[in-house]
Amino acid sequence: MITDHNWVEVIKDPKCQKNFILKMRITGQEKYFATDTLSVMDVTSSYKTGTVTVTNLSKALTFADSSLLGNVEGGDYFRITSTANSPFYKIKVCSTNFTVTLIDYYKEATGVGLRYEILTDFEIRKFLAGLFITAEISSSINLDTLSSVISSISIGIDGKQRLQDIRATHVLSNMNAELGLIASGQTYQNRLQLGEGAIRKLSWGDDETPFKFSLVDLRKNLDRKFPSLKITSENFSSSSGIGNSYPVLYGSVVESPCYYIGQVVTNYRWLVSGHDMNAINTAYHDGASFNLTDEGTATDGDGNTYYYIETDQNYTAQKVTISGNGVKNVDTYFSTAGEIIENIISNYSGLDSGQIDSAAFGTAKNKLGNWIISSIFNGYGTSEATAFDTIQKRLSPQLPIIPVWRNGKYGIIVIDLDNIVPICNLRMDKNIITRVGNISETDVSTVKNSFEINYGYNPRLQQTTKYKKLSSSNNKLLQLSKDKYGLLEAKAITSTDIQDDSTADRLLEFKAKLFSEVKLLVTYLCKPEASIVEEGDFVTVTDSLQGWTNKYFICIGRKFTIDTVKLTLREVRWEVLT
């Protein structure tokens, strides 16, 4: 969802003029183009202390709680920020700490105690006309693989700008560009960054022919931008004697699986899925609690430390689990997916030239706070590379999250089918212009309702806990059995970092909801205000032709222009899932 710099209101406002803007970098030179001739403020610093009183058709401004002298001078630019995209006025003179005189009369409404900004260090950036987009800007997500699809766009620039002269005088290298959207009254910093990428497939043209090219990887190639460091057993070793390769339990754990490893004298011993345990709260056999005869740490033949529990009762044919507390160092250990996200928010402000969308990561942190994920890092330490690689290579395959690049920042979409909050209500003849193509159905009738997960992996025993979620009549999942029908089977999930039954069950429930029912697919051509909907957002649709009133969908694709937005929506039958 677009939220930065009041873009929601900007896009909804048909009176607000909007332009695509392009910054090109070719052999070290920067050139700026737009769909119309523009002069845009590129701001380095501004003054915003206190409030201001303005009067219609007056040049005098009166400030409160400010200290203008030494901070503001003639030639600076003033505008109100209490109202989005207010126009700039050039300052003639700053007389005192509380008074300023404008060059022109103030034409907006009178106001008292308003927020404002004065641009004190800036550059007026000139954008030349002649930019045109020859294809829609597209972005989409794949719910089957929980991945974000990379796209490119075709761009042209009026041949009269004579870009072919660059080719004649320079050795071309390092050709890239950034495409954005800007509204009247905005600074360059307030632009909506649609993406950046490499310039490819050039057609230079001449004075009468447009310069054409493709902007590849418009939404950032996440596979390249997120580091390719592979997390192996080496990441789970350290000189501190913590052990090697064992799943780690830090923080509180509930019903964590244990593995029977044999008898010690007369006691039966189980290996706990983790080590550095602080205390075992309760041990269970097939859900019933039992008393421990002994617990503690031991070292195997390879020198690896593990935590064990013992009892004099023979529960070897039953499922043994524990609830307990581990020793947690918040700098290097994580027990939930939410803690991993919190670590990224706290420690890493950006990756390469990118930025972190803290709001998106914050939402993900809250939604993943109860997803118990162990053994991500240990005393070996963390780094920016391992943190981001964890999202891309480990968390994404095991959790309902999709890493994305949007609004010029890195973010995470959490597909939360249990708590669906629609971004907006799309209505035919209001913000929906027309339906594009026919409504289709996703044929998943051949998928079995026997979703399996392998989790709680123990490297020493080379085994995992296997868990299957069968059909359930109360949530109307497919009533099919793996053993009775030779139909296409849903792939088993391997999730080595999930360590407890509740998280495993939550993941399987998500997969079952997502894949075990027929879903409708529909594409609508919408008015610009629907641009606030992005892939991964939930919406409701009211379409009298289909008999739909506030029917729930998830956006899986968007094609965007200044004038229209085309949304591809997939049905979410949430009312039978919750």
Coordinates of C-alpha atoms in Angstrom, one line a residue:
M1 CA 0.0 0.0 0.0
I2 CA 1.3 3.4 -0.9
T3 CA 1.7 5.5 2.2
D4 CA 4.8 7.7 1.8
H5 CA 4.5 11.5 1.5
N6 CA 0.8 11.8 1.4
W7 CA 0.6 9.8 -1.8
V8 CA -2.7 8.3 -0.9
E9 CA -4.4 11.7 -1.0
V10 CA -2.3 12.8 -4.0
I11 CA -3.4 9.8 -6.1
K12 CA -7.1 10.2 -5.1
D13 CA -7.1 13.9 -6.1
P14 CA -7.9 14.3 -9.8
K15 CA -7.1 18.0 -9.7
C16 CA -3.5 17.4 -8.6
Q17 CA -1.2 17.3 -11.6
K18 CA 1.2 14.3 -11.7
N19 CA 4.2 13.5 -13.9
F20 CA 6.5 10.7 -14.5
I21 CA 10.1 11.7 -13.9
L22 CA 13.3 10.0 -15.0
K23 CA 16.9 10.4 -13.8
M24 CA 19.4 8.9 -16.2
R25 CA 23.0 8.1 -15.5
I26 CA 25.1 7.4 -18.6
T27 CA 28.9 7.3 -18.4
G28 CA 28.8 9.5 -15.2
Q29 CA 26.4 12.1 -16.7
E30 CA 23.0 12.7 -15.1
K31 CA 20.1 13.9 -17.2
Y32 CA 16.5 14.6 -16.1
F33 CA 13.3 14.1 -18.1
A34 CA 9.6 14.2 -17.4
T35 CA 6.3 13.9 -19.2
D36 CA 6.2 17.8 -19.1
T37 CA 8.7 20.5 -18.4
L38 CA 9.2 20.8 -14.7
S39 CA 11.2 22.7 -12.1
V40 CA 11.5 20.7 -8.9
M41 CA 13.1 21.6 -5.6
D42 CA 15.9 19.2 -4.6
V43 CA 16.2 20.0 -0.9
T44 CA 19.3 19.5 1.3
S45 CA 18.0 21.2 4.5
S46 CA 15.0 23.1 5.7
Y47 CA 13.7 24.9 8.8
K48 CA 10.5 23.8 10.5
T49 CA 10.6 25.0 14.1
G50 CA 7.3 26.4 15.6
T51 CA 4.2 27.4 13.7
V52 CA 3.1 30.2 11.4
T53 CA 0.1 32.5 10.9
V54 CA -0.8 33.3 7.3
T55 CA -3.3 35.8 5.8
N56 CA -4.9 35.6 2.4
L57 CA -3.6 38.4 0.0
S58 CA -0.9 39.5 2.5
K59 CA 2.9 39.3 2.1
A60 CA 3.6 39.2 5.9
L61 CA 4.1 36.0 7.8
T62 CA 4.1 35.8 11.6
F63 CA 5.8 32.9 13.4
A64 CA 5.6 31.5 16.9
D65 CA 8.2 29.5 18.9
S66 CA 10.7 30.0 16.1
S67 CA 14.2 31.5 15.8
L68 CA 14.4 32.6 12.2
L69 CA 17.5 35.0 12.3
G70 CA 20.6 33.1 11.3
N71 CA 18.5 30.2 9.9
V72 CA 16.3 31.9 7.3
E73 CA 17.2 34.6 4.7
G74 CA 15.9 36.2 1.5
G75 CA 15.8 33.8 -1.4
D76 CA 14.6 30.9 0.7
Y77 CA 11.3 29.3 -0.1
F78 CA 8.3 29.0 2.3
R79 CA 5.2 26.8 2.2
I80 CA 2.5 25.4 4.5
T81 CA 2.8 21.6 5.3
S82 CA -0.5 21.4 7.3
T83 CA -2.1 21.0 3.8
A84 CA -0.6 18.5 1.4
N85 CA 1.2 19.8 -1.7
S86 CA 0.8 23.5 -0.9
P87 CA 2.6 25.9 -3.3
F88 CA 6.0 27.5 -2.5
Y89 CA 6.5 31.2 -2.0
K90 CA 9.9 33.0 -2.3
I91 CA 11.0 35.0 0.7
K92 CA 12.0 38.6 0.2
V93 CA 13.4 39.4 3.6
C94 CA 13.6 37.9 7.2
S95 CA 13.2 40.8 9.6
T96 CA 13.1 39.2 13.0
N97 CA 13.0 35.8 14.7
F98 CA 9.2 35.9 14.2
T99 CA 8.5 37.8 10.9
V100 CA 9.1 37.2 7.2
T101 CA 8.0 39.1 4.1
L102 CA 7.2 37.3 0.9
I103 CA 7.9 38.6 -2.6
D104 CA 4.4 37.8 -3.8
Y105 CA 1.0 37.9 -2.1
Y106 CA -0.1 34.8 -0.2
K107 CA -3.0 33.4 -2.2
E108 CA -4.1 30.5 0.0
A109 CA -6.6 30.6 2.8
T110 CA -5.9 32.4 6.1
G111 CA -4.7 30.1 8.9
V112 CA -3.4 30.3 12.4
G113 CA -0.8 28.0 14.1
L114 CA 0.0 26.0 10.9
R115 CA 2.9 23.7 10.3
Y116 CA 5.3 24.9 7.7
E117 CA 8.7 24.4 6.1
I118 CA 11.3 26.9 4.8
L119 CA 13.8 25.5 2.3
T120 CA 17.2 26.9 3.3
D121 CA 19.6 24.8 1.2
F122 CA 18.3 23.5 -2.2
E123 CA 18.8 23.1 -5.9
I124 CA 16.2 23.8 -8.5
R125 CA 16.3 20.7 -10.7
K126 CA 15.1 21.2 -14.3
F127 CA 13.3 18.3 -16.0
L128 CA 13.0 18.4 -19.8
A129 CA 9.8 17.4 -21.5
G130 CA 9.6 14.5 -23.8
L131 CA 9.5 11.4 -21.5
F132 CA 6.9 8.9 -22.4
I133 CA 6.1 5.4 -21.1
T134 CA 5.4 2.9 -23.8
A135 CA 4.3 0.1 -21.5
E136 CA 2.5 -0.2 -18.2
I137 CA 4.5 -0.4 -15.0
S138 CA 3.7 -3.9 -13.7
S139 CA 4.4 -5.8 -10.5
S140 CA 3.0 -9.0 -9.1
I141 CA 3.4 -11.7 -6.5
N142 CA 3.2 -15.5 -6.9
L143 CA 1.3 -17.0 -4.1
D144 CA 2.4 -20.5 -5.0
T145 CA 6.0 -19.7 -4.4
L146 CA 5.5 -16.6 -2.2
S147 CA 7.8 -14.6 -4.4
S148 CA 7.8 -11.1 -5.9
V149 CA 8.0 -11.0 -9.7
I150 CA 10.6 -8.7 -11.2
S151 CA 9.5 -6.6 -14.2
S152 CA 10.8 -4.1 -16.7
I153 CA 9.3 -1.2 -18.7
S154 CA 9.8 0.3 -22.1
I155 CA 10.6 4.0 -22.1
G156 CA 11.1 6.6 -24.8
I157 CA 12.5 10.2 -24.9
D158 CA 11.8 12.8 -27.6
G159 CA 14.6 12.6 -30.2
K160 CA 14.9 16.4 -30.1
Q161 CA 16.9 16.0 -26.9
R162 CA 19.7 14.6 -29.0
L163 CA 20.8 11.9 -26.6
Q164 CA 22.7 10.4 -29.5
D165 CA 25.4 13.0 -28.9
I166 CA 26.4 11.1 -25.8
R167 CA 27.2 8.1 -27.8
A168 CA 29.3 10.1 -30.2
T169 CA 31.5 11.7 -27.5
H170 CA 31.7 9.1 -24.6
V171 CA 32.5 5.5 -24.1
L172 CA 29.3 4.1 -22.7
S173 CA 29.3 2.4 -19.3
N174 CA 27.3 2.2 -16.1
M175 CA 24.0 3.1 -17.8
N176 CA 21.1 3.1 -15.3
A177 CA 18.1 5.1 -14.5
E178 CA 15.4 5.8 -11.8
L179 CA 11.8 6.2 -12.6
G180 CA 9.5 8.1 -10.3
L181 CA 6.2 9.9 -10.0
I182 CA 5.9 13.5 -8.7
A183 CA 2.9 15.8 -8.0
S184 CA 2.7 19.5 -8.3
G185 CA 4.1 21.3 -5.3
Q186 CA 6.3 18.3 -4.2
T187 CA 10.0 18.4 -3.6
Y188 CA 12.3 15.9 -5.3
Q189 CA 12.6 14.1 -2.0
N190 CA 8.8 13.5 -1.9
R191 CA 8.7 11.7 -5.3
L192 CA 7.2 8.2 -5.4
Q193 CA 10.1 6.0 -6.4
L194 CA 8.7 3.4 -8.8
G195 CA 12.1 1.7 -9.1
E196 CA 15.5 1.8 -10.7
G197 CA 17.4 -0.5 -12.9
A198 CA 19.9 -1.0 -15.8
I199 CA 19.3 0.6 -19.2
R200 CA 19.1 -2.1 -21.8
K201 CA 17.9 -2.6 -25.5
L202 CA 18.9 0.9 -26.6
S203 CA 17.6 2.4 -29.8
W204 CA 19.4 5.8 -30.2
G205 CA 17.3 7.3 -33.1
D206 CA 17.9 10.8 -34.5
D207 CA 16.3 14.3 -34.2
E208 CA 13.0 12.9 -35.5
T209 CA 13.1 9.5 -33.8
P210 CA 12.7 8.9 -30.1
F211 CA 15.5 7.5 -28.0
K212 CA 14.2 4.2 -26.7
F213 CA 15.3 1.7 -24.1
S214 CA 14.1 -0.8 -21.5
L215 CA 14.6 -0.2 -17.8
V216 CA 15.3 -3.7 -16.5
D217 CA 14.7 -4.9 -13.0
L218 CA 12.5 -1.9 -12.3
R219 CA 11.5 -3.1 -8.9
K220 CA 15.0 -4.2 -7.8
N221 CA 16.2 -7.7 -8.4
L222 CA 15.9 -9.1 -4.9
D223 CA 17.9 -12.2 -5.6
R224 CA 20.8 -10.0 -6.5
K225 CA 20.3 -7.2 -3.9
F226 CA 19.7 -9.6 -1.0
P227 CA 23.2 -11.2 -0.5
S228 CA 23.8 -14.7 -1.8
L229 CA 25.6 -15.9 1.3
K230 CA 24.5 -19.4 2.1
I231 CA 23.8 -20.3 5.7
T232 CA 25.4 -23.7 6.5
S233 CA 26.5 -25.6 9.5
E234 CA 29.5 -23.3 9.8
N235 CA 27.1 -20.6 10.8
F236 CA 26.2 -22.6 13.9
S237 CA 29.7 -23.1 15.3
S238 CA 31.8 -20.8 17.5
S239 CA 34.8 -20.8 19.8
S240 CA 32.6 -20.4 22.8
G241 CA 31.8 -24.1 23.0
I242 CA 28.1 -23.6 22.3
G243 CA 28.1 -26.6 20.0
N244 CA 27.9 -27.4 16.3
S245 CA 24.8 -27.7 14.1
Y246 CA 22.2 -28.5 16.7
P247 CA 18.9 -26.5 16.6
V248 CA 19.0 -23.8 19.2
L249 CA 16.2 -23.0 21.6
Y250 CA 16.4 -19.5 23.0
G251 CA 13.5 -17.7 24.8
S252 CA 10.3 -19.6 25.7
V253 CA 9.4 -22.7 23.8
V254 CA 6.2 -24.7 23.8
E255 CA 5.8 -28.4 23.0
S256 CA 9.2 -28.6 21.4
P257 CA 10.0 -32.1 20.1
C258 CA 12.5 -34.4 21.8
Y259 CA 14.3 -37.4 20.2
Y260 CA 14.9 -40.7 22.0
I261 CA 18.6 -41.6 21.9
G262 CA 18.8 -44.6 24.2
Q263 CA 19.1 -45.8 27.8
V264 CA 21.6 -44.5 30.4
V265 CA 21.7 -47.2 33.1
T266 CA 18.0 -47.5 34.0
N267 CA 16.8 -44.2 32.7
Y268 CA 15.5 -43.4 29.2
R269 CA 17.2 -40.4 27.6
W270 CA 15.8 -37.9 25.0
L271 CA 17.7 -35.2 23.2
V272 CA 16.0 -31.8 23.4
S273 CA 15.7 -29.9 20.1
G274 CA 18.2 -27.4 21.3
H275 CA 20.8 -26.6 23.8
D276 CA 21.8 -24.0 26.4
M277 CA 18.5 -24.6 28.0
N278 CA 18.0 -22.6 31.2
A279 CA 15.1 -24.8 32.6
I280 CA 12.6 -27.3 31.5
N281 CA 9.1 -26.2 32.7
T282 CA 7.1 -29.3 31.8
A283 CA 7.7 -32.5 29.9
Y284 CA 4.9 -34.4 28.1
H285 CA 4.3 -37.9 26.7
D286 CA 1.5 -37.8 24.1
G287 CA 0.3 -34.6 25.7
A288 CA 0.3 -35.8 29.4
S289 CA 2.9 -34.3 31.7
F290 CA 5.5 -36.4 33.5
N291 CA 8.3 -35.9 36.0
L292 CA 11.9 -35.9 35.0
T293 CA 14.5 -38.1 36.6
D294 CA 17.3 -36.0 35.3
E295 CA 18.2 -33.2 32.9
G296 CA 21.3 -31.4 31.8
T297 CA 24.0 -31.2 29.1
A298 CA 26.1 -33.9 27.6
T299 CA 28.7 -34.2 24.8
D300 CA 28.4 -36.6 21.9
G301 CA 31.3 -38.5 20.3
D302 CA 31.9 -35.6 17.9
G303 CA 32.3 -33.1 20.7
N304 CA 28.9 -31.5 20.2
T305 CA 27.0 -30.3 23.2
Y306 CA 23.3 -31.2 23.5
Y307 CA 20.6 -30.8 26.2
Y308 CA 18.9 -34.0 27.4
I309 CA 16.0 -35.1 29.6
E310 CA 15.7 -38.5 31.4
T311 CA 12.9 -40.5 33.0
D312 CA 12.7 -43.9 34.5
Q313 CA 9.4 -44.5 32.6
N314 CA 9.4 -46.1 29.1
Y315 CA 7.8 -43.6 26.8
T316 CA 9.8 -44.6 23.8
A317 CA 6.7 -45.5 21.7
Q318 CA 5.1 -42.1 22.5
K319 CA 5.6 -38.5 21.4
V320 CA 7.8 -36.7 23.9
T321 CA 7.9 -32.9 24.0
I322 CA 8.9 -30.2 26.5
S323 CA 8.0 -26.6 27.3
G324 CA 10.9 -24.5 28.8
N325 CA 13.1 -21.5 28.7
G326 CA 16.4 -21.1 27.0
V327 CA 19.3 -18.7 27.5
K328 CA 18.9 -15.9 25.1
N329 CA 21.4 -13.2 24.0
V330 CA 19.2 -10.6 22.2
D331 CA 22.2 -9.6 20.0
T332 CA 22.8 -13.0 18.4
Y333 CA 19.9 -15.3 19.3
F334 CA 16.3 -15.3 18.1
S335 CA 13.4 -17.6 19.1
T336 CA 10.7 -16.1 16.9
A337 CA 10.4 -14.7 13.4
G338 CA 9.3 -11.4 14.9
E339 CA 12.6 -11.1 16.8
I340 CA 14.6 -11.6 13.6
I341 CA 12.6 -8.9 11.9
E342 CA 13.1 -6.6 15.0
N343 CA 16.9 -7.2 14.7
I344 CA 16.9 -6.1 11.1
I345 CA 14.9 -2.9 12.0
S346 CA 17.2 -2.1 14.9
N347 CA 20.6 -2.8 13.4
Y348 CA 20.4 -2.2 9.6
S349 CA 19.2 1.0 8.1
G350 CA 19.8 0.0 4.5
L351 CA 21.3 -2.5 2.1
D352 CA 23.6 -1.2 -0.6
S353 CA 21.9 2.0 -1.9
G354 CA 18.5 0.7 -0.7
Q355 CA 16.4 1.6 2.4
I356 CA 14.4 -0.4 4.9
D357 CA 10.7 0.2 5.0
S358 CA 10.5 0.3 8.8
A359 CA 6.6 0.4 8.7
A360 CA 6.4 -2.7 6.6
F361 CA 9.0 -4.5 8.7
G362 CA 7.2 -3.4 11.9
T363 CA 3.9 -4.8 10.7
A364 CA 5.7 -8.1 9.8
K365 CA 7.4 -8.2 13.2
N366 CA 4.0 -7.9 15.0
K367 CA 2.3 -10.5 12.8
L368 CA 5.2 -13.0 13.2
G369 CA 5.7 -12.5 16.9
N370 CA 4.1 -15.9 17.8
W371 CA 5.9 -17.8 15.0
I372 CA 8.5 -19.8 16.9
I373 CA 11.6 -20.0 14.7
S374 CA 14.8 -21.4 16.3
S375 CA 18.4 -22.0 15.3
I376 CA 18.6 -19.0 13.0
F377 CA 21.8 -17.5 14.5
N378 CA 24.0 -18.4 17.4
G379 CA 27.2 -17.1 19.0
Y380 CA 28.9 -17.1 15.6
G381 CA 27.3 -13.7 15.3
T382 CA 25.1 -11.9 12.9
S383 CA 25.8 -9.5 10.0
E384 CA 23.8 -7.5 7.5
A385 CA 24.4 -10.3 4.9
T386 CA 23.2 -13.1 7.2
A387 CA 20.2 -11.1 8.4
F388 CA 18.9 -10.3 4.9
D389 CA 19.8 -13.7 3.5
T390 CA 17.7 -15.2 6.3
I391 CA 14.6 -13.4 5.0
Q392 CA 15.2 -14.4 1.4
K393 CA 16.5 -17.9 1.7
R394 CA 15.2 -19.2 5.1
L395 CA 12.1 -17.3 6.3
S396 CA 10.4 -16.9 3.0
P397 CA 10.1 -20.7 2.2
Q398 CA 8.9 -21.4 5.8
L399 CA 6.6 -18.4 6.5
P400 CA 3.8 -16.6 4.7
I401 CA 6.0 -13.6 3.8
I402 CA 7.1 -12.1 0.5
P403 CA 10.2 -9.7 0.3
V404 CA 9.4 -6.8 -2.0
W405 CA 10.8 -3.5 -3.3
R406 CA 8.3 -0.7 -3.2
N407 CA 8.3 3.1 -2.7
G408 CA 12.1 3.0 -3.1
K409 CA 12.5 0.7 0.0
Y410 CA 12.8 -2.9 1.0
G411 CA 9.8 -4.3 2.7
I412 CA 8.0 -7.5 3.7
I413 CA 4.5 -8.5 2.9
V414 CA 2.8 -10.9 5.4
I415 CA 0.0 -12.8 3.8
D416 CA -2.2 -12.9 6.9
L417 CA -5.3 -15.0 6.1
D418 CA -6.4 -15.0 9.7
N419 CA -6.7 -11.2 10.1
I420 CA -7.7 -9.8 6.8
V421 CA -7.9 -6.0 6.7
P422 CA -9.0 -4.6 3.4
I423 CA -7.1 -1.6 2.0
C424 CA -10.1 -0.2 0.3
N425 CA -13.5 -1.2 -1.1
L426 CA -13.6 -1.2 -4.9
R427 CA -17.0 -0.5 -6.4
M428 CA -18.1 -0.8 -10.0
D429 CA -18.9 2.7 -11.5
K430 CA -17.1 4.4 -8.6
N431 CA -13.5 3.5 -8.7
I432 CA -13.8 0.5 -11.0
I433 CA -14.1 1.5 -14.6
T434 CA -14.6 -1.9 -16.2
R435 CA -13.8 -5.5 -16.0
V436 CA -10.9 -6.6 -18.2
G437 CA -11.5 -10.1 -19.8
N438 CA -13.4 -13.0 -18.3
I439 CA -13.6 -14.1 -14.7
S440 CA -11.6 -17.4 -14.4
E441 CA -11.2 -20.0 -11.8
T442 CA -8.0 -21.4 -10.4
D443 CA -8.3 -25.2 -10.7
V444 CA -7.0 -26.7 -7.5
S445 CA -9.5 -29.5 -7.4
T446 CA -6.6 -32.0 -7.9
V447 CA -4.7 -30.9 -4.8
K448 CA -5.0 -33.3 -2.0
N449 CA -5.9 -32.1 1.5
S450 CA -3.0 -33.8 3.2
F451 CA -0.6 -31.0 3.8
E452 CA 2.6 -32.3 5.4
I453 CA 5.5 -30.6 7.2
N454 CA 8.9 -31.9 8.2
Y455 CA 10.2 -29.7 11.1
G456 CA 12.3 -29.7 14.2
Y457 CA 15.3 -31.2 12.3
N458 CA 18.0 -32.7 14.4
P459 CA 21.3 -33.0 12.5
R460 CA 22.8 -35.6 14.9
L461 CA 19.9 -38.0 14.4
Q462 CA 19.2 -36.8 10.9
Q463 CA 15.5 -36.9 11.5
T464 CA 12.6 -34.5 11.7
T465 CA 9.2 -34.4 13.3
K466 CA 6.6 -35.3 10.6
Y467 CA 3.2 -33.7 10.9
K468 CA 0.1 -34.0 8.6
K469 CA -3.0 -31.8 8.6
L470 CA -6.0 -33.8 7.3
S471 CA -9.2 -32.5 6.0
S472 CA -11.6 -30.7 8.3
S473 CA -15.3 -30.4 7.7
N474 CA -15.8 -27.3 9.7
N475 CA -13.6 -25.2 7.5
K476 CA -14.7 -26.8 4.2
L477 CA -11.3 -27.9 3.0
L478 CA -11.2 -30.6 0.3
Q479 CA -12.4 -33.9 1.7
L480 CA -9.7 -35.9 0.0
S481 CA -7.4 -38.5 1.5
K482 CA -3.8 -39.2 0.4
D483 CA -4.3 -42.9 0.9
K484 CA -7.5 -43.3 -1.1
Y485 CA -7.1 -41.0 -4.1
G486 CA -4.4 -41.0 -6.8
L487 CA -4.6 -37.3 -7.3
L488 CA -1.9 -34.6 -7.3
E489 CA -0.5 -34.3 -3.8
A490 CA 0.4 -31.1 -2.1
K491 CA 4.1 -30.8 -1.7
A492 CA 5.4 -31.6 1.8
I493 CA 7.0 -28.5 3.5
T494 CA 10.5 -28.9 4.9
S495 CA 10.9 -26.3 7.7
T496 CA 14.1 -27.0 9.6
D497 CA 13.8 -23.9 11.7
I498 CA 10.3 -24.5 13.1
Q499 CA 10.6 -26.1 16.5
D500 CA 7.1 -26.4 17.9
D501 CA 3.8 -28.0 17.1
S502 CA 1.7 -24.8 17.2
T503 CA 3.9 -23.0 14.6
A504 CA 3.9 -26.1 12.4
D505 CA 0.2 -26.3 12.6
R506 CA -0.2 -22.6 11.9
L507 CA 1.9 -22.9 8.7
L508 CA -0.1 -25.9 7.5
E509 CA -3.3 -24.1 8.2
F510 CA -2.1 -21.2 6.0
K511 CA -1.2 -23.6 3.2
A512 CA -4.5 -25.4 3.4
K513 CA -6.4 -22.1 3.3
L514 CA -4.4 -20.9 0.4
F515 CA -4.4 -23.9 -1.9
S516 CA -7.3 -26.3 -1.1
E517 CA -10.3 -24.4 -2.6
V518 CA -11.1 -23.2 -6.0
K519 CA -10.4 -19.4 -6.3
L520 CA -11.8 -16.8 -8.7
L521 CA -9.5 -14.6 -10.6
V522 CA -10.7 -11.3 -12.0
T523 CA -9.0 -8.2 -13.5
Y524 CA -10.4 -4.7 -13.2
L525 CA -9.4 -1.4 -14.9
C526 CA -9.7 1.2 -12.1
K527 CA -9.4 4.9 -11.6
P528 CA -6.1 6.4 -10.4
E529 CA -7.3 6.3 -6.7
A530 CA -7.0 2.5 -6.8
S531 CA -3.2 2.9 -7.1
I532 CA -3.1 2.8 -3.4
V533 CA -3.6 -1.0 -3.8
E534 CA -0.4 -2.9 -4.3
E535 CA 0.3 -6.6 -4.7
G536 CA -0.3 -8.5 -1.4
D537 CA -3.0 -6.0 -0.2
F538 CA -6.5 -7.2 0.6
V539 CA -9.5 -5.4 -0.9
T540 CA -13.3 -5.9 -1.1
V541 CA -15.2 -5.7 -4.3
T542 CA -18.8 -4.7 -4.9
D543 CA -19.9 -5.7 -8.5
S544 CA -23.6 -5.8 -9.1
L545 CA -23.1 -7.6 -12.4
Q546 CA -21.6 -10.5 -10.5
G547 CA -23.9 -10.2 -7.4
W548 CA -20.9 -9.4 -5.2
T549 CA -21.1 -7.1 -2.2
N550 CA -17.9 -6.5 -0.3
K551 CA -16.4 -9.8 -1.5
Y552 CA -12.8 -10.3 -0.3
F553 CA -9.9 -10.6 -2.7
I554 CA -6.1 -10.3 -2.5
C555 CA -4.2 -8.3 -5.2
I556 CA -1.7 -10.5 -7.0
G557 CA -0.8 -8.1 -9.8
R558 CA -0.9 -4.4 -10.7
K559 CA -0.2 -2.5 -13.9
F560 CA 0.1 1.2 -13.3
T561 CA -0.1 4.4 -15.4
I562 CA -0.8 8.0 -14.5
D563 CA -4.4 7.7 -15.7
T564 CA -5.4 4.2 -14.8
V565 CA -4.5 1.1 -12.7
K566 CA -5.2 -2.5 -13.7
L567 CA -5.6 -4.8 -10.8
T568 CA -5.6 -8.6 -10.9
L569 CA -7.4 -10.0 -7.9
R570 CA -7.6 -13.5 -6.5
E571 CA -10.6 -14.5 -4.3
V572 CA -10.1 -15.1 -0.6
R573 CA -13.0 -17.1 0.9
W574 CA -12.1 -15.8 4.4
E575 CA -15.6 -16.2 5.8
V576 CA -15.3 -20.0 5.8
L577 CA -11.7 -19.9 7.1
T578 CA -11.9 -18.0 10.3

